PDB file of C-alpha atoms in Angstrom:
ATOM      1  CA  UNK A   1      27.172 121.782 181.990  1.00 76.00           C
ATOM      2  CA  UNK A   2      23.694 121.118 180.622  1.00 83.00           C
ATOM      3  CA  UNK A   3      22.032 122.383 183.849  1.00 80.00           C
ATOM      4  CA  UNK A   4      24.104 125.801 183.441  1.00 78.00           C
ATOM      5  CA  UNK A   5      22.919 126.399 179.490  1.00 81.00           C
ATOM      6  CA  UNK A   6      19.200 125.726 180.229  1.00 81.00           C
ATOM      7  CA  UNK A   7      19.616 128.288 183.308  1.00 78.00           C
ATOM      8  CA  UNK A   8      21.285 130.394 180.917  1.00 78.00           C
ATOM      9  CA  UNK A   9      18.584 129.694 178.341  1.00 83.00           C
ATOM     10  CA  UNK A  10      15.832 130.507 180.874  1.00 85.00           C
ATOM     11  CA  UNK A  11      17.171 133.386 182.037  1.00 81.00           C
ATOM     12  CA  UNK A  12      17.684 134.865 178.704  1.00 80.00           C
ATOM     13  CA  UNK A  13      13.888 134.499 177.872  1.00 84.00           C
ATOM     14  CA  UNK A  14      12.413 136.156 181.306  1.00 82.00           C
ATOM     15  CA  UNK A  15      15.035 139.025 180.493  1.00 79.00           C
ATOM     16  CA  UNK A  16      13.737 139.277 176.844  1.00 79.00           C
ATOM     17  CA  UNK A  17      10.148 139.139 178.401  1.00 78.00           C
ATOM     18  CA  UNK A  18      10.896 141.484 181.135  1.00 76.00           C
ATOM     19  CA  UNK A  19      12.048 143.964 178.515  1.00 76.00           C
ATOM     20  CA  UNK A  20       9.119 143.540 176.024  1.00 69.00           C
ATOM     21  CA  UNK A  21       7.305 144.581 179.093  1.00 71.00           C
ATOM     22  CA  UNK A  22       8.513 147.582 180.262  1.00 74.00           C
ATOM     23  CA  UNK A  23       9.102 148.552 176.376  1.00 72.00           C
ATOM     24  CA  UNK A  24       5.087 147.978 175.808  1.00 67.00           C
ATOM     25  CA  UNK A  25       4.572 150.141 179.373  1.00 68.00           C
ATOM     26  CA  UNK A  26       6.703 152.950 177.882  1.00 71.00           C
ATOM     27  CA  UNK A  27       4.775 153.076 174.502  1.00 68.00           C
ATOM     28  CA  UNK A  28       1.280 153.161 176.808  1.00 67.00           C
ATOM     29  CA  UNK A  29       3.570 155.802 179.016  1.00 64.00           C
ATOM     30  CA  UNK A  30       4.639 157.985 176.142  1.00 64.00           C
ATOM     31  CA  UNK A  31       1.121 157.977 174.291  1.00 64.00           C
ATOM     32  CA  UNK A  32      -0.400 159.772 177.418  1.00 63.00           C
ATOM     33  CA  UNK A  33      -2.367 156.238 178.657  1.00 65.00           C
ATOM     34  CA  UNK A  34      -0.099 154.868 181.867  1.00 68.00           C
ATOM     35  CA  UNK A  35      -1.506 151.046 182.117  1.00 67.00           C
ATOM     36  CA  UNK A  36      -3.859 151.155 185.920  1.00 67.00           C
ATOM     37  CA  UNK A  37      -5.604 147.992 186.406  1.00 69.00           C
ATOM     38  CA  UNK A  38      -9.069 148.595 187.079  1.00 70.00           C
ATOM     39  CA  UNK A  39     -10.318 148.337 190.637  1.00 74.00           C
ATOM     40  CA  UNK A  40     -13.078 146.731 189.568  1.00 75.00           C
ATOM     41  CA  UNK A  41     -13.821 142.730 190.567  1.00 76.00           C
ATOM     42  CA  UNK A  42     -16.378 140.390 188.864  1.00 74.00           C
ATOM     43  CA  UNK A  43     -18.715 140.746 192.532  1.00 79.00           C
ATOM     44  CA  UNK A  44     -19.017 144.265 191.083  1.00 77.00           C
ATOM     45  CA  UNK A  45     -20.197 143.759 187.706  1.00 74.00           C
ATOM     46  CA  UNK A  46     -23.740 142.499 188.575  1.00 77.00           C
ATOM     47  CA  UNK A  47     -24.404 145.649 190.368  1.00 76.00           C
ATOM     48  CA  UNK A  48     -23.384 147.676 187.563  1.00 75.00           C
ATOM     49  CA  UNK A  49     -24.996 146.172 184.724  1.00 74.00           C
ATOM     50  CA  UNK A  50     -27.902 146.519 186.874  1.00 73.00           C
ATOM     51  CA  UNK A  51     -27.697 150.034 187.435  1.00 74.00           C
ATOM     52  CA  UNK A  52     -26.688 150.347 183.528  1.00 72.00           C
ATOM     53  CA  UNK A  53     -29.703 148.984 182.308  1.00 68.00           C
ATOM     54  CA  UNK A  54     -31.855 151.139 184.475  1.00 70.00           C
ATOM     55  CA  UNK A  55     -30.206 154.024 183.683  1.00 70.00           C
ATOM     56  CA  UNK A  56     -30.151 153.335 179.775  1.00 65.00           C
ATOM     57  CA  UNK A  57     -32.505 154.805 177.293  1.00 58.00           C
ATOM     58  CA  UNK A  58     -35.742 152.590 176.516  1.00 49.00           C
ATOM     59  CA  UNK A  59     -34.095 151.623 173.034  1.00 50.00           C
ATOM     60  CA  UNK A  60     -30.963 150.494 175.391  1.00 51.00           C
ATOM     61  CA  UNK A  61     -32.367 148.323 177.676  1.00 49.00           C
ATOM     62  CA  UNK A  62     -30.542 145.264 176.211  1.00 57.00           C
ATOM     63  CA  UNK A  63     -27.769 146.619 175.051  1.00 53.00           C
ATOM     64  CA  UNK A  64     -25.763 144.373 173.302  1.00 83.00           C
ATOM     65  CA  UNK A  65     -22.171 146.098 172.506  1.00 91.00           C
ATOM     66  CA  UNK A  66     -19.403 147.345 174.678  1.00 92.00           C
ATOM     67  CA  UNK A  67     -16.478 148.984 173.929  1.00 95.00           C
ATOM     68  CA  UNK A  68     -13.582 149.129 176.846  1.00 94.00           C
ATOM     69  CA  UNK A  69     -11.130 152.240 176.150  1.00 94.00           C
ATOM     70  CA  UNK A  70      -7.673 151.046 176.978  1.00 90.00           C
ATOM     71  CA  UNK A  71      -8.606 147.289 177.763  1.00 89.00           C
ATOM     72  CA  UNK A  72      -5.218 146.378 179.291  1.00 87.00           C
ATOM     73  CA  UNK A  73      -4.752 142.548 179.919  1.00 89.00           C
ATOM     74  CA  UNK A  74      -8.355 142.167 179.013  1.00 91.00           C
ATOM     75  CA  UNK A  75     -10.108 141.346 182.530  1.00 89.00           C
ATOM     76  CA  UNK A  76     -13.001 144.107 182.116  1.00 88.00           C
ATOM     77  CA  UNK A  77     -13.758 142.774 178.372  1.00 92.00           C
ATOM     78  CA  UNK A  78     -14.123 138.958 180.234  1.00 90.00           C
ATOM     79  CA  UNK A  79     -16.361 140.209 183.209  1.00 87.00           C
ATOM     80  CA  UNK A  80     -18.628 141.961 180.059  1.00 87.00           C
ATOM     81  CA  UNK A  81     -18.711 139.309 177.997  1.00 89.00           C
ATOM     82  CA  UNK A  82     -20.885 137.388 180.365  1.00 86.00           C
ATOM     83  CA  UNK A  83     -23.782 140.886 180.023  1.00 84.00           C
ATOM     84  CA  UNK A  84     -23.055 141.633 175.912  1.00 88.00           C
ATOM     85  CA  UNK A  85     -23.434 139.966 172.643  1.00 90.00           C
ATOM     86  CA  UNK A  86     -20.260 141.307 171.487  1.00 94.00           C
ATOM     87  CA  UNK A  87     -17.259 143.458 173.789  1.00 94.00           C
ATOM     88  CA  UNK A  88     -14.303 145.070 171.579  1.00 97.00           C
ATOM     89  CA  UNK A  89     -11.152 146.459 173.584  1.00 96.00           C
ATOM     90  CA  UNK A  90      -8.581 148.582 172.459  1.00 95.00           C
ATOM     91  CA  UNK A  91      -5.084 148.718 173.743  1.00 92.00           C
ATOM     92  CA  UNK A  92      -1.917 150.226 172.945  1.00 88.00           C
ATOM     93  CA  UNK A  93       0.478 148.205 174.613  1.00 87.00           C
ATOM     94  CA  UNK A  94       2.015 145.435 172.634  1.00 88.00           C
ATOM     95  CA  UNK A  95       2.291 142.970 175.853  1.00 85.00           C
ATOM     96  CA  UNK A  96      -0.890 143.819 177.143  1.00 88.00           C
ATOM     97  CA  UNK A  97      -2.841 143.691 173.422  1.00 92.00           C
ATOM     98  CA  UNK A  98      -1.146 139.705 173.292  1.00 91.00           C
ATOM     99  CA  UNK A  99      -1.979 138.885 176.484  1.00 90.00           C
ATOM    100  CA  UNK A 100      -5.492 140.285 176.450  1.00 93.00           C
ATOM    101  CA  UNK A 101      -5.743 138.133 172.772  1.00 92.00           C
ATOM    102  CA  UNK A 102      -5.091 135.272 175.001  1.00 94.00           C
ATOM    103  CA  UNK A 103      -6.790 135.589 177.646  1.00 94.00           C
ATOM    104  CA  UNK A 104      -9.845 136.519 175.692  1.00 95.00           C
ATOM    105  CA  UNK A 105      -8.938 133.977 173.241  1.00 94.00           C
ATOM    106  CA  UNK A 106     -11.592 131.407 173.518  1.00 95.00           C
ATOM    107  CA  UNK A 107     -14.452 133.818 173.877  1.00 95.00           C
ATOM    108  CA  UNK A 108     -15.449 134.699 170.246  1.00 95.00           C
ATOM    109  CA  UNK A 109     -17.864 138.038 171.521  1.00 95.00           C
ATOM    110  CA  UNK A 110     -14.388 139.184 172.716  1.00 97.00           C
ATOM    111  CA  UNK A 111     -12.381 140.974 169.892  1.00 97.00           C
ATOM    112  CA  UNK A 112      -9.344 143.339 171.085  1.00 96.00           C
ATOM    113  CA  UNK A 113      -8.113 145.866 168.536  1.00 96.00           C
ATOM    114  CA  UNK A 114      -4.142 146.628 168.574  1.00 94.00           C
ATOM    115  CA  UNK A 115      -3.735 150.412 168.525  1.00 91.00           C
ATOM    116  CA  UNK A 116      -4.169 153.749 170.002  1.00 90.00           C
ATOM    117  CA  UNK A 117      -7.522 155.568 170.830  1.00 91.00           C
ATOM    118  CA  UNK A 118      -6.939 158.064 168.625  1.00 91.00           C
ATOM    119  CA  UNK A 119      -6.140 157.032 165.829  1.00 92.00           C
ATOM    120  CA  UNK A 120      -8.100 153.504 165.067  1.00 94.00           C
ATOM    121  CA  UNK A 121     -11.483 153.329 164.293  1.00 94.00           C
ATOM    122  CA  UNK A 122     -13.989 152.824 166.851  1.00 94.00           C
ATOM    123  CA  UNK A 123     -16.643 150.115 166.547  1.00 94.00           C
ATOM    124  CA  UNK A 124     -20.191 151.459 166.688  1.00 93.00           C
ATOM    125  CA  UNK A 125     -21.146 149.934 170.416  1.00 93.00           C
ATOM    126  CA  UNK A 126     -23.522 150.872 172.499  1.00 90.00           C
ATOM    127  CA  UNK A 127     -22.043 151.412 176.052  1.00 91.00           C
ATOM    128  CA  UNK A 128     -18.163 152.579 176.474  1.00 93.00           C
ATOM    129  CA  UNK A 129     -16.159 151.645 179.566  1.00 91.00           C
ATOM    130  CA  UNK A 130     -13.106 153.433 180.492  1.00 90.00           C
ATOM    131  CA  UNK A 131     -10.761 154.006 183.264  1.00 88.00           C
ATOM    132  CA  UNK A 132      -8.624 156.697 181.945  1.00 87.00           C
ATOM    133  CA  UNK A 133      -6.732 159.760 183.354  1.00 85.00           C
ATOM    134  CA  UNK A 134      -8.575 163.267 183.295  1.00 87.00           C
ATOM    135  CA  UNK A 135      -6.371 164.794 181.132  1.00 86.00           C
ATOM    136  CA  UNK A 136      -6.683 161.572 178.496  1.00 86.00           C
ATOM    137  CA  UNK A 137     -10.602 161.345 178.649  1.00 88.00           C
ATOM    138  CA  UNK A 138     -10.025 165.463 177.907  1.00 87.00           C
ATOM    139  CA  UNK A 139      -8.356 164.621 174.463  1.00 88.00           C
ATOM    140  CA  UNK A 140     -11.004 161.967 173.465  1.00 90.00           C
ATOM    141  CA  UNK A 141     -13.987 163.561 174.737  1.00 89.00           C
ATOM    142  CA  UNK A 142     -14.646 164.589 170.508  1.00 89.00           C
ATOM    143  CA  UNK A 143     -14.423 160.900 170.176  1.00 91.00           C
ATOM    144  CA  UNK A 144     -16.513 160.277 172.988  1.00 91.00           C
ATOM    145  CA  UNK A 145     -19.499 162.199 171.699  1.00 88.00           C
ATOM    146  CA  UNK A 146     -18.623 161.417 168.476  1.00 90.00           C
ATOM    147  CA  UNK A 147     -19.660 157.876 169.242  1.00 90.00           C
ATOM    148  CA  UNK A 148     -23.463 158.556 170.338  1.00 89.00           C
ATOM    149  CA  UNK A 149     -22.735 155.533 173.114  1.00 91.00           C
ATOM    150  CA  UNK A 150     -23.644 155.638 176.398  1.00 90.00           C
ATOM    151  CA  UNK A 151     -20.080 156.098 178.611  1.00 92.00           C
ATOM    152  CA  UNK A 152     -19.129 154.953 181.921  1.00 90.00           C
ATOM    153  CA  UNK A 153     -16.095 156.307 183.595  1.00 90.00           C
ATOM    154  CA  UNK A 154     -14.585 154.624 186.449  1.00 86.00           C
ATOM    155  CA  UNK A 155     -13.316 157.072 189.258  1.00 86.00           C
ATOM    156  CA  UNK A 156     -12.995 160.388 186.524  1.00 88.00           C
ATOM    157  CA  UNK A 157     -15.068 162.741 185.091  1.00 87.00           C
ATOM    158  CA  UNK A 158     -15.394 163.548 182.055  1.00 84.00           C
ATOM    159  CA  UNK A 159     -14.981 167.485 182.039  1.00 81.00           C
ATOM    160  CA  UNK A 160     -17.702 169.150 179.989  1.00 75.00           C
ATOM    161  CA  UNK A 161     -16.567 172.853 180.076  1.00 68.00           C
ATOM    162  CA  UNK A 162     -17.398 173.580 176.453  1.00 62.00           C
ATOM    163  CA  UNK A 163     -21.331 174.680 175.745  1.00 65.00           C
ATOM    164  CA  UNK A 164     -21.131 172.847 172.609  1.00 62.00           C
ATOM    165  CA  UNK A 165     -20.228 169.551 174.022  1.00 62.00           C
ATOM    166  CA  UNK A 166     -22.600 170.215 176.561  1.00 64.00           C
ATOM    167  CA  UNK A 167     -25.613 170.183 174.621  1.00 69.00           C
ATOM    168  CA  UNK A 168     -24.286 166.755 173.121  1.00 77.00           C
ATOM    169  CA  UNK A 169     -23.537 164.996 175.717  1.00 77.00           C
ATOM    170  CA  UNK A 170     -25.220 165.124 179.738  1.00 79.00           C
ATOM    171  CA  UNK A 171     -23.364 163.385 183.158  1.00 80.00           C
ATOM    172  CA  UNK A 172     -27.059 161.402 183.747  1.00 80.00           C
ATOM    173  CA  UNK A 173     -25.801 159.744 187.091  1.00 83.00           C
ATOM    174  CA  UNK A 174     -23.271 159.127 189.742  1.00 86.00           C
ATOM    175  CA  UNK A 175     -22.624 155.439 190.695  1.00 81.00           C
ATOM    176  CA  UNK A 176     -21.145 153.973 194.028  1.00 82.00           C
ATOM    177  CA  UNK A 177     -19.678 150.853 193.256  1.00 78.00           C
ATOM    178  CA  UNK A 178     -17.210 149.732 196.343  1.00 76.00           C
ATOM    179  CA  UNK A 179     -14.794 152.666 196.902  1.00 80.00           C
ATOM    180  CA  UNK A 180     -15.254 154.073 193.647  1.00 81.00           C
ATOM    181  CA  UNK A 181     -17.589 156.303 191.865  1.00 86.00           C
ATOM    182  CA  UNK A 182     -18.714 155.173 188.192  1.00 86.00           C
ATOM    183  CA  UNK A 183     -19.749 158.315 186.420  1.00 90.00           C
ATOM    184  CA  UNK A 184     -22.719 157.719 183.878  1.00 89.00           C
ATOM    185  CA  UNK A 185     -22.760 159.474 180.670  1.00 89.00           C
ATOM    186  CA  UNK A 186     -25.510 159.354 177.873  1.00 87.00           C
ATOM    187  CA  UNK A 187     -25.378 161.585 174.703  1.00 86.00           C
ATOM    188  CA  UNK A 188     -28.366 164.345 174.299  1.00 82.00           C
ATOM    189  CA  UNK A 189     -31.085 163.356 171.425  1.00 71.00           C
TER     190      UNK A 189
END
């Protein structure tokens, strides 16, 4: 009889996990930011951060902040935090914030902010990673320039129709990384 209330007990708590789940995926869903884990693998990063800091502005060189735009279960802020002083992720999804807060938990240059893009405050970094639908990067792209960081989008472009935003910020290069194209942003001084 035991046996069949811990089963019951353990069953109970998956279900109740299972649902905070695919509530937290709707929220992402519903604030126009579907959860897609990033392609991306830790082989990859070296190249990157090589081709980031040769690409960066003179005063970048050693840039010591980064910023990841919907930072999911946290595995881009943990491959960064081994090339930055200090890495900040945002994410809207309850289960994904808490279980990028503990996977990033004994790291203290990781700090992940609860909340959506638009509407929390940005830390001032100096390079922003994200791997976010076109029509999403469209609606932050005032935020973007707003930022004055450099940007690196992972398999998207950032559209820059408008000739105002076009004299603030300039697609500088085109990255091959694996199967997938990093597109390398820097705002115009």
């Amino acid at each position: 009889m035991i046996w069949l209330i811990l089963l019951y007990i353990i069953f109970l708590i998956v279900g109740l996990v299972l649902l905070f789940w695919q509530l937290s995926s709707f929220i992402s869903l519903v604030a126009g930011a579907p959860y897609l884990t990033s392609p991306l693998t830790k082989k990859d990063w070296p190249k990157l951060i090589e081709e980031v800091k040769n690409i960066s502005k003179p005063s970048k060189k050693d840039s010591s902040t980064f910023l990841d735009l919907g930072s999911g279960d946290g595995t881009i802020c943990l491959y960064a935090s081994n090339y930055f002083d200090y890495v900040y992720g945002i994410e809207i999804s309850p289960f994904n914030y808490l279980l990028s807060h503990w996977r990033t938990r004994k790291h203290k240059n990781i700090k992940i902010i609860f909340g959506n893009i638009l509407q929390v405050e940005w830390p001032k970094v100096d390079l922003i990673y994200c791997y976010l639908l076109p029509k999403f990067l469209k609606k932050i792209q005032p935020l973007l320039i707003k930022s004055k960081a450099d940007i690196i989008c992972l398999d998207f472009e950032i559209q820059i129709k408008d000739g105002e935003n076009r004299k603030l910020l300039q697609r500088v290069r085109q990255i091959k990384v694996g199967n997938h194209q990093l597109f390398y942003y820097q705002p115009v001084s």
